[in-house]
PDB file of C-alpha atoms in Angstrom:
ATOM      1  CA  MET A   1     -36.028 -28.532 -30.266  1.00 45.00           C
ATOM      2  CA  ALA A   2     -37.283 -27.467 -33.634  1.00 47.00           C
ATOM      3  CA  ARG A   3     -39.038 -24.092 -33.850  1.00 49.00           C
ATOM      4  CA  LYS A   4     -42.647 -24.122 -35.084  1.00 50.00           C
ATOM      5  CA  ARG A   5     -43.101 -22.809 -38.602  1.00 53.00           C
ATOM      6  CA  GLY A   6     -44.094 -19.220 -38.738  1.00 51.00           C
ATOM      7  CA  SER A   7     -43.202 -18.496 -35.047  1.00 50.00           C
ATOM      8  CA  THR A   8     -40.973 -15.563 -34.136  1.00 45.00           C
ATOM      9  CA  PRO A   9     -37.505 -16.612 -33.109  1.00 45.00           C
ATOM     10  CA  PRO A  10     -36.321 -15.383 -29.638  1.00 45.00           C
ATOM     11  CA  PRO A  11     -33.723 -12.625 -29.616  1.00 45.00           C
ATOM     12  CA  PRO A  12     -30.163 -14.082 -29.380  1.00 50.00           C
ATOM     13  CA  PRO A  13     -28.837 -14.191 -25.937  1.00 48.00           C
ATOM     14  CA  GLU A  14     -26.063 -11.719 -26.734  1.00 56.00           C
ATOM     15  CA  LEU A  15     -28.570  -8.964 -27.495  1.00 53.00           C
ATOM     16  CA  THR A  16     -30.611  -6.900 -25.064  1.00 55.00           C
ATOM     17  CA  THR A  17     -33.254  -4.240 -25.623  1.00 54.00           C
ATOM     18  CA  THR A  18     -33.019  -0.801 -24.025  1.00 54.00           C
ATOM     19  CA  GLY A  19     -35.941   1.443 -23.069  1.00 53.00           C
ATOM     20  CA  ALA A  20     -35.610   3.205 -26.423  1.00 54.00           C
ATOM     21  CA  GLY A  21     -35.919  -0.172 -28.252  1.00 55.00           C
ATOM     22  CA  ALA A  22     -32.306  -0.267 -29.379  1.00 61.00           C
ATOM     23  CA  ARG A  23     -30.602  -3.641 -29.499  1.00 69.00           C
ATOM     24  CA  VAL A  24     -27.393  -3.670 -27.468  1.00 80.00           C
ATOM     25  CA  PRO A  25     -24.907  -6.565 -27.383  1.00 87.00           C
ATOM     26  CA  LEU A  26     -24.929  -8.340 -24.060  1.00 92.00           C
ATOM     27  CA  THR A  27     -21.317  -8.899 -22.870  1.00 95.00           C
ATOM     28  CA  ARG A  28     -19.583 -10.085 -19.909  1.00 95.00           C
ATOM     29  CA  ASP A  29     -18.477  -6.513 -19.059  1.00 96.00           C
ATOM     30  CA  ARG A  30     -22.080  -5.276 -19.238  1.00 96.00           C
ATOM     31  CA  VAL A  31     -23.191  -8.041 -16.883  1.00 97.00           C
ATOM     32  CA  LEU A  32     -20.460  -7.227 -14.320  1.00 97.00           C
ATOM     33  CA  ARG A  33     -20.948  -3.464 -14.525  1.00 97.00           C
ATOM     34  CA  THR A  34     -24.728  -3.869 -14.003  1.00 97.00           C
ATOM     35  CA  ALA A  35     -23.904  -6.111 -11.086  1.00 98.00           C
ATOM     36  CA  MET A  36     -21.654  -3.401  -9.654  1.00 98.00           C
ATOM     37  CA  ALA A  37     -24.365  -0.812 -10.031  1.00 98.00           C
ATOM     38  CA  ILE A  38     -26.779  -3.027  -8.211  1.00 98.00           C
ATOM     39  CA  ALA A  39     -24.271  -3.608  -5.358  1.00 98.00           C
ATOM     40  CA  ASP A  40     -23.601   0.114  -5.018  1.00 97.00           C
ATOM     41  CA  ALA A  41     -27.320   0.826  -4.774  1.00 97.00           C
ATOM     42  CA  ALA A  42     -28.527  -2.026  -2.621  1.00 97.00           C
ATOM     43  CA  GLY A  43     -25.558  -3.988  -1.346  1.00 96.00           C
ATOM     44  CA  ILE A  44     -23.822  -7.106  -2.519  1.00 96.00           C
ATOM     45  CA  GLU A  45     -26.705  -9.288  -1.197  1.00 96.00           C
ATOM     46  CA  ALA A  46     -28.910  -7.781  -3.827  1.00 97.00           C
ATOM     47  CA  VAL A  47     -26.728  -9.078  -6.650  1.00 97.00           C
ATOM     48  CA  THR A  48     -28.468 -12.101  -8.115  1.00 96.00           C
ATOM     49  CA  MET A  49     -28.980 -13.460 -11.585  1.00 95.00           C
ATOM     50  CA  ARG A  50     -32.592 -12.383 -11.354  1.00 95.00           C
ATOM     51  CA  SER A  51     -31.801  -8.787 -10.381  1.00 97.00           C
ATOM     52  CA  ILE A  52     -29.109  -8.417 -13.074  1.00 96.00           C
ATOM     53  CA  GLY A  53     -31.415  -9.839 -15.694  1.00 95.00           C
ATOM     54  CA  ALA A  54     -34.196  -7.433 -14.683  1.00 95.00           C
ATOM     55  CA  GLU A  55     -31.831  -4.432 -14.999  1.00 96.00           C
ATOM     56  CA  LEU A  56     -30.663  -5.615 -18.423  1.00 95.00           C
ATOM     57  CA  ARG A  57     -34.183  -6.591 -19.495  1.00 94.00           C
ATOM     58  CA  VAL A  58     -33.165 -10.195 -20.265  1.00 94.00           C
ATOM     59  CA  THR A  59     -34.001 -13.495 -18.767  1.00 93.00           C
ATOM     60  CA  PRO A  60     -31.599 -14.838 -16.079  1.00 92.00           C
ATOM     61  CA  MET A  61     -30.793 -17.751 -18.387  1.00 93.00           C
ATOM     62  CA  SER A  62     -29.355 -15.357 -20.942  1.00 93.00           C
ATOM     63  CA  LEU A  63     -26.683 -14.364 -18.458  1.00 94.00           C
ATOM     64  CA  TYR A  64     -25.190 -17.842 -18.328  1.00 91.00           C
ATOM     65  CA  HIS A  65     -23.742 -17.287 -21.767  1.00 91.00           C
ATOM     66  CA  HIS A  66     -21.320 -14.829 -20.081  1.00 95.00           C
ATOM     67  CA  VAL A  67     -21.008 -15.958 -16.411  1.00 94.00           C
ATOM     68  CA  ALA A  68     -21.414 -19.477 -15.179  1.00 92.00           C
ATOM     69  CA  ASN A  69     -22.753 -18.669 -11.700  1.00 93.00           C
ATOM     70  CA  LYS A  70     -22.800 -16.006  -8.963  1.00 93.00           C
ATOM     71  CA  GLU A  71     -19.333 -16.913  -7.927  1.00 94.00           C
ATOM     72  CA  GLN A  72     -18.002 -15.871 -11.268  1.00 95.00           C
ATOM     73  CA  ILE A  73     -19.912 -12.620 -10.839  1.00 96.00           C
ATOM     74  CA  LEU A  74     -18.299 -11.929  -7.411  1.00 97.00           C
ATOM     75  CA  ASN A  75     -14.886 -12.766  -8.897  1.00 96.00           C
ATOM     76  CA  GLY A  76     -15.480 -10.430 -11.754  1.00 97.00           C
ATOM     77  CA  LEU A  77     -16.608  -7.633  -9.454  1.00 97.00           C
ATOM     78  CA  VAL A  78     -13.429  -7.884  -7.469  1.00 97.00           C
ATOM     79  CA  ASP A  79     -11.504  -7.699 -10.700  1.00 97.00           C
ATOM     80  CA  LEU A  80     -13.441  -4.571 -11.778  1.00 97.00           C
ATOM     81  CA  VAL A  81     -12.642  -2.981  -8.385  1.00 98.00           C
ATOM     82  CA  PHE A  82      -8.909  -3.485  -8.921  1.00 98.00           C
ATOM     83  CA  THR A  83      -9.148  -1.706 -12.341  1.00 97.00           C
ATOM     84  CA  GLU A  84     -10.219   1.451 -10.429  1.00 98.00           C
ATOM     85  CA  ILE A  85      -7.275   1.420  -7.934  1.00 98.00           C
ATOM     86  CA  ALA A  86      -4.193   3.234  -8.944  1.00 97.00           C
ATOM     87  CA  CYS A  87      -1.368   0.881  -9.849  1.00 95.00           C
ATOM     88  CA  PRO A  88       2.314   1.594  -8.956  1.00 96.00           C
ATOM     89  CA  GLU A  89       4.617   2.178 -11.920  1.00 91.00           C
ATOM     90  CA  PRO A  90       7.854   0.130 -11.974  1.00 82.00           C
ATOM     91  CA  ASP A  91      10.273   3.160 -11.838  1.00 89.00           C
ATOM     92  CA  GLU A  92       8.046   5.206  -9.651  1.00 95.00           C
ATOM     93  CA  PRO A  93       9.668   6.066  -6.165  1.00 97.00           C
ATOM     94  CA  TRP A  94       8.186   3.546  -3.762  1.00 97.00           C
ATOM     95  CA  ARG A  95       6.873   5.965  -1.075  1.00 98.00           C
ATOM     96  CA  PRO A  96       4.706   8.134  -3.387  1.00 98.00           C
ATOM     97  CA  ALA A  97       3.671   5.051  -5.307  1.00 98.00           C
ATOM     98  CA  MET A  98       2.473   3.342  -2.101  1.00 98.00           C
ATOM     99  CA  ARG A  99       0.783   6.481  -0.842  1.00 98.00           C
ATOM    100  CA  ARG A 100      -0.986   7.078  -4.117  1.00 98.00           C
ATOM    101  CA  ARG A 101      -2.114   3.481  -4.298  1.00 98.00           C
ATOM    102  CA  ALA A 102      -3.434   3.520  -0.692  1.00 98.00           C
ATOM    103  CA  ILE A 103      -5.399   6.803  -1.211  1.00 98.00           C
ATOM    104  CA  SER A 104      -6.923   5.400  -4.344  1.00 98.00           C
ATOM    105  CA  ALA A 105      -7.827   2.119  -2.695  1.00 98.00           C
ATOM    106  CA  ARG A 106      -9.603   3.920   0.104  1.00 97.00           C
ATOM    107  CA  GLU A 107     -11.460   6.086  -2.298  1.00 96.00           C
ATOM    108  CA  VAL A 108     -12.623   3.014  -4.193  1.00 98.00           C
ATOM    109  CA  PHE A 109     -13.755   1.233  -1.107  1.00 97.00           C
ATOM    110  CA  VAL A 110     -15.724   4.218  -0.032  1.00 94.00           C
ATOM    111  CA  ARG A 111     -17.342   4.432  -3.477  1.00 96.00           C
ATOM    112  CA  HIS A 112     -18.097   0.755  -3.407  1.00 97.00           C
ATOM    113  CA  ARG A 113     -18.899   0.175   0.119  1.00 95.00           C
ATOM    114  CA  TRP A 114     -19.471  -3.640  -0.269  1.00 96.00           C
ATOM    115  CA  ALA A 115     -15.975  -4.169  -1.824  1.00 97.00           C
ATOM    116  CA  ALA A 116     -13.514  -4.233   1.104  1.00 94.00           C
ATOM    117  CA  PRO A 117     -14.999  -7.354   2.796  1.00 91.00           C
ATOM    118  CA  LEU A 118     -15.258  -9.147  -0.629  1.00 94.00           C
ATOM    119  CA  VAL A 119     -11.834  -8.465  -2.065  1.00 92.00           C
ATOM    120  CA  ASN A 120      -9.800 -10.813   0.074  1.00 85.00           C
ATOM    121  CA  SER A 121     -12.479 -13.592   0.185  1.00 89.00           C
ATOM    122  CA  ARG A 122     -11.970 -14.809  -3.448  1.00 88.00           C
ATOM    123  CA  THR A 123      -9.889 -17.906  -4.387  1.00 89.00           C
ATOM    124  CA  ASP A 124      -9.882 -17.228  -8.155  1.00 91.00           C
ATOM    125  CA  PRO A 125      -8.317 -13.813  -8.703  1.00 93.00           C
ATOM    126  CA  GLY A 126      -8.780 -12.198 -12.157  1.00 95.00           C
ATOM    127  CA  PRO A 127      -5.985 -10.638 -14.353  1.00 96.00           C
ATOM    128  CA  ALA A 128      -6.503  -7.087 -13.081  1.00 97.00           C
ATOM    129  CA  THR A 129      -6.187  -8.312  -9.475  1.00 96.00           C
ATOM    130  CA  LEU A 130      -3.018 -10.260 -10.270  1.00 97.00           C
ATOM    131  CA  ARG A 131      -1.433  -7.356 -12.285  1.00 97.00           C
ATOM    132  CA  HIS A 132      -2.139  -5.055  -9.400  1.00 97.00           C
ATOM    133  CA  HIS A 133      -0.479  -7.194  -6.812  1.00 97.00           C
ATOM    134  CA  ASP A 134       2.436  -7.911  -9.123  1.00 97.00           C
ATOM    135  CA  ALA A 135       2.956  -4.182  -9.722  1.00 97.00           C
ATOM    136  CA  VAL A 136       3.023  -3.478  -5.963  1.00 98.00           C
ATOM    137  CA  ILE A 137       5.586  -6.210  -5.317  1.00 97.00           C
ATOM    138  CA  GLY A 138       7.585  -5.134  -8.368  1.00 96.00           C
ATOM    139  CA  ASN A 139       7.729  -1.508  -7.234  1.00 97.00           C
ATOM    140  CA  LEU A 140       8.902  -2.438  -3.790  1.00 96.00           C
ATOM    141  CA  ARG A 141      11.518  -4.881  -5.152  1.00 95.00           C
ATOM    142  CA  ALA A 142      12.769  -2.363  -7.669  1.00 95.00           C
ATOM    143  CA  ALA A 143      13.255   0.165  -4.807  1.00 94.00           C
ATOM    144  CA  GLY A 144      15.513  -2.287  -3.028  1.00 93.00           C
ATOM    145  CA  PHE A 145      13.152  -3.897  -0.591  1.00 94.00           C
ATOM    146  CA  SER A 146      14.189  -7.556   0.272  1.00 93.00           C
ATOM    147  CA  ILE A 147      11.683 -10.345  -0.223  1.00 95.00           C
ATOM    148  CA  VAL A 148      10.996 -10.380   3.450  1.00 94.00           C
ATOM    149  CA  MET A 149      10.633  -6.626   3.726  1.00 95.00           C
ATOM    150  CA  THR A 150       8.408  -6.566   0.613  1.00 96.00           C
ATOM    151  CA  ALA A 151       6.208  -9.076   2.321  1.00 97.00           C
ATOM    152  CA  HIS A 152       6.148  -7.047   5.561  1.00 96.00           C
ATOM    153  CA  ALA A 153       5.341  -3.754   3.660  1.00 97.00           C
ATOM    154  CA  PHE A 154       2.613  -5.376   1.534  1.00 97.00           C
ATOM    155  CA  ALA A 155       0.894  -6.931   4.596  1.00 97.00           C
ATOM    156  CA  VAL A 156       1.002  -3.909   6.844  1.00 98.00           C
ATOM    157  CA  LEU A 157      -0.148  -1.528   4.072  1.00 98.00           C
ATOM    158  CA  ASP A 158      -3.022  -3.702   3.037  1.00 97.00           C
ATOM    159  CA  SER A 159      -4.002  -4.438   6.660  1.00 97.00           C
ATOM    160  CA  TYR A 160      -4.234  -0.669   7.252  1.00 98.00           C
ATOM    161  CA  ILE A 161      -6.037   0.064   3.991  1.00 98.00           C
ATOM    162  CA  TYR A 162      -8.641  -2.668   4.334  1.00 96.00           C
ATOM    163  CA  GLY A 163      -9.113  -2.202   8.048  1.00 96.00           C
ATOM    164  CA  PHE A 164      -9.598   1.510   7.776  1.00 96.00           C
ATOM    165  CA  ALA A 165     -12.060   1.061   4.865  1.00 95.00           C
ATOM    166  CA  LEU A 166     -14.046  -1.535   6.847  1.00 94.00           C
ATOM    167  CA  GLN A 167     -14.353   0.772   9.832  1.00 92.00           C
ATOM    168  CA  GLU A 168     -15.164   3.861   7.739  1.00 90.00           C
ATOM    169  CA  VAL A 169     -18.012   2.211   5.717  1.00 89.00           C
ATOM    170  CA  THR A 170     -19.606   0.614   8.780  1.00 88.00           C
ATOM    171  CA  LEU A 171     -19.673   3.696  10.971  1.00 83.00           C
ATOM    172  CA  PRO A 172     -23.181   4.835  11.860  1.00 78.00           C
ATOM    173  CA  PHE A 173     -22.601   8.223  10.149  1.00 75.00           C
ATOM    174  CA  ARG A 174     -21.377   9.293   6.737  1.00 73.00           C
ATOM    175  CA  GLY A 175     -19.312  12.447   6.618  1.00 70.00           C
ATOM    176  CA  PRO A 176     -18.846  15.368   8.997  1.00 73.00           C
ATOM    177  CA  SER A 177     -22.435  16.598   8.743  1.00 73.00           C
ATOM    178  CA  GLU A 178     -23.779  13.548  10.423  1.00 78.00           C
ATOM    179  CA  VAL A 179     -21.238  13.196  13.249  1.00 76.00           C
ATOM    180  CA  ALA A 180     -23.047  15.511  15.694  1.00 75.00           C
ATOM    181  CA  GLU A 181     -26.362  14.021  14.906  1.00 79.00           C
ATOM    182  CA  ILE A 182     -25.176  10.529  15.944  1.00 79.00           C
ATOM    183  CA  ALA A 183     -22.370  11.141  18.526  1.00 78.00           C
ATOM    184  CA  GLY A 184     -24.109  13.915  20.446  1.00 80.00           C
ATOM    185  CA  PRO A 185     -27.065  11.823  21.713  1.00 85.00           C
ATOM    186  CA  MET A 186     -24.740   8.987  22.499  1.00 82.00           C
ATOM    187  CA  ILE A 187     -22.600  11.130  24.750  1.00 82.00           C
ATOM    188  CA  GLU A 188     -25.558  12.506  26.475  1.00 85.00           C
ATOM    189  CA  GLN A 189     -26.512   9.056  27.622  1.00 86.00           C
ATOM    190  CA  PHE A 190     -23.221   8.614  29.496  1.00 85.00           C
ATOM    191  CA  PRO A 191     -23.483   8.695  33.251  1.00 87.00           C
ATOM    192  CA  GLU A 192     -21.978  11.951  34.538  1.00 81.00           C
ATOM    193  CA  ASP A 193     -18.100  11.570  34.960  1.00 85.00           C
ATOM    194  CA  ALA A 194     -18.292   7.875  33.992  1.00 90.00           C
ATOM    195  CA  TYR A 195     -16.103   8.115  30.944  1.00 91.00           C
ATOM    196  CA  PRO A 196     -14.075  11.321  31.303  1.00 91.00           C
ATOM    197  CA  HIS A 197     -11.404  10.615  28.635  1.00 93.00           C
ATOM    198  CA  LEU A 198     -13.901   9.405  26.030  1.00 88.00           C
ATOM    199  CA  THR A 199     -16.095  12.465  26.661  1.00 88.00           C
ATOM    200  CA  GLU A 200     -13.170  14.809  26.390  1.00 89.00           C
ATOM    201  CA  LEU A 201     -12.068  13.388  23.061  1.00 88.00           C
ATOM    202  CA  ALA A 202     -15.552  13.570  21.719  1.00 86.00           C
ATOM    203  CA  VAL A 203     -16.390  17.053  22.919  1.00 86.00           C
ATOM    204  CA  GLU A 204     -12.998  18.644  22.181  1.00 89.00           C
ATOM    205  CA  HIS A 205     -12.242  16.958  18.951  1.00 87.00           C
ATOM    206  CA  VAL A 206     -14.886  14.756  17.262  1.00 85.00           C
ATOM    207  CA  LEU A 207     -17.780  17.182  17.863  1.00 84.00           C
ATOM    208  CA  GLN A 208     -15.841  20.154  16.674  1.00 86.00           C
ATOM    209  CA  PRO A 209     -16.790  21.809  13.352  1.00 85.00           C
ATOM    210  CA  GLY A 210     -15.016  20.291  10.393  1.00 83.00           C
ATOM    211  CA  TYR A 211     -14.098  16.976  12.004  1.00 84.00           C
ATOM    212  CA  ASP A 212     -13.980  14.133   9.515  1.00 86.00           C
ATOM    213  CA  PHE A 213     -12.967  10.660  10.456  1.00 86.00           C
ATOM    214  CA  GLY A 214     -11.710  10.116   6.968  1.00 87.00           C
ATOM    215  CA  ASP A 215      -8.896  12.650   7.668  1.00 89.00           C
ATOM    216  CA  GLU A 216      -7.288  10.153  10.052  1.00 93.00           C
ATOM    217  CA  PHE A 217      -6.391   7.937   7.097  1.00 96.00           C
ATOM    218  CA  LEU A 218      -3.511  10.006   5.835  1.00 96.00           C
ATOM    219  CA  TYR A 219      -2.025  10.453   9.349  1.00 96.00           C
ATOM    220  CA  GLY A 220      -1.871   6.728   9.834  1.00 97.00           C
ATOM    221  CA  LEU A 221      -0.683   6.028   6.399  1.00 98.00           C
ATOM    222  CA  ASP A 222       2.280   8.412   6.670  1.00 97.00           C
ATOM    223  CA  LEU A 223       3.233   6.797  10.078  1.00 97.00           C
ATOM    224  CA  ILE A 224       3.335   3.396   8.361  1.00 98.00           C
ATOM    225  CA  LEU A 225       5.425   4.806   5.399  1.00 98.00           C
ATOM    226  CA  ASP A 226       7.723   6.558   7.812  1.00 97.00           C
ATOM    227  CA  GLY A 227       8.152   3.239   9.691  1.00 97.00           C
ATOM    228  CA  LEU A 228       8.919   1.406   6.439  1.00 97.00           C
ATOM    229  CA  ALA A 229      11.438   3.907   5.404  1.00 95.00           C
ATOM    230  CA  VAL A 230      13.264   3.367   8.685  1.00 94.00           C
ATOM    231  CA  ALA A 231      12.929  -0.406   8.611  1.00 93.00           C
ATOM    232  CA  MET A 232      14.200  -0.566   5.070  1.00 87.00           C
ATOM    233  CA  LYS A 233      17.503   1.001   6.183  1.00 84.00           C
ATOM    234  CA  ALA A 234      18.026  -1.571   8.948  1.00 80.00           C
ATOM    235  CA  PRO A 235      20.862  -3.993   8.322  1.00 74.00           C
ATOM    236  CA  GLY A 236      19.749  -6.906   6.060  1.00 65.00           C
ATOM    237  CA  SER A 237      16.450  -5.230   5.211  1.00 62.00           C
ATOM    238  CA  ALA A 238      17.291  -3.739   1.810  1.00 55.00           C
ATOM    239  CA  VAL A 239      19.122  -5.683  -0.931  1.00 52.00           C
ATOM    240  CA  GLN A 240      19.970  -4.997  -4.536  1.00 48.00           C
ATOM    241  CA  ALA A 241      16.929  -5.516  -6.823  1.00 47.00           C
ATOM    242  CA  PRO A 242      16.984  -8.865  -8.627  1.00 50.00           C
ATOM    243  CA  THR A 243      18.323  -9.111 -12.153  1.00 46.00           C
ATOM    244  CA  GLY A 244      15.764  -8.017 -14.767  1.00 54.00           C
ATOM    245  CA  VAL A 245      13.751  -5.768 -12.303  1.00 54.00           C
ATOM    246  CA  PRO A 246      14.036  -2.007 -13.175  1.00 54.00           C
ATOM    247  CA  LYS A 247      15.608  -0.037 -10.400  1.00 53.00           C
ATOM    248  CA  ALA A 248      13.301   2.561  -8.994  1.00 53.00           C
ATOM    249  CA  ARG A 249      14.253   5.943  -7.676  1.00 55.00           C
ATOM    250  CA  PRO A 250      14.493   6.179  -3.917  1.00 55.00           C
ATOM    251  CA  GLY A 251      11.206   6.877  -1.980  1.00 60.00           C
TER     252      GLY A 251
END
């Protein structure tokens, strides 16, 4: 449609205006990082074209130059999450590589509490997601894990990481300071002597000063890594790395 003579043209969709009046290019990365900030503050349900547009001070229609729909935003958010998770190096010993990656993933899922349920729900993974998965597989294969053992290791590690993260972010308390406030009144409601073992664990461990549920993560992770190290040495579990894959130092 032709613009009326003398009228002011609208700002191009690739520019936004900040509070200081500066014109800043609108990019896909800015759209996704704004969506991430909204999700961190108010949950993934709060991420809409309208809420992103409001934060960026543009009309929702301007966003369609960079993301076609909300599905693309969710896919992009998952890819952003994977850029924050430590990636194993090809020649890094497998055990410290998998431990470092698991610790990093848990930290990211705590930082972005909406992320763990979303990560495995996408059917159109982005390049950062694919690079991350490929690096994990490549590290295990370079260390001598067979294809089958690589699949086992990847599955059990991710099941533990995501499962722990889901439990941690959905607990009714955050951090040691809130444990007694939540758990204490719950235990007081128990009928006397009805749940002796549960009460013993809570009173003698959970309610003790310094208890942090998050500390359980490393204990369980090391159990899994110990088990994988033993399983890898079983007959038929470890094979020579395929041609072209750098050989990693032992874990």
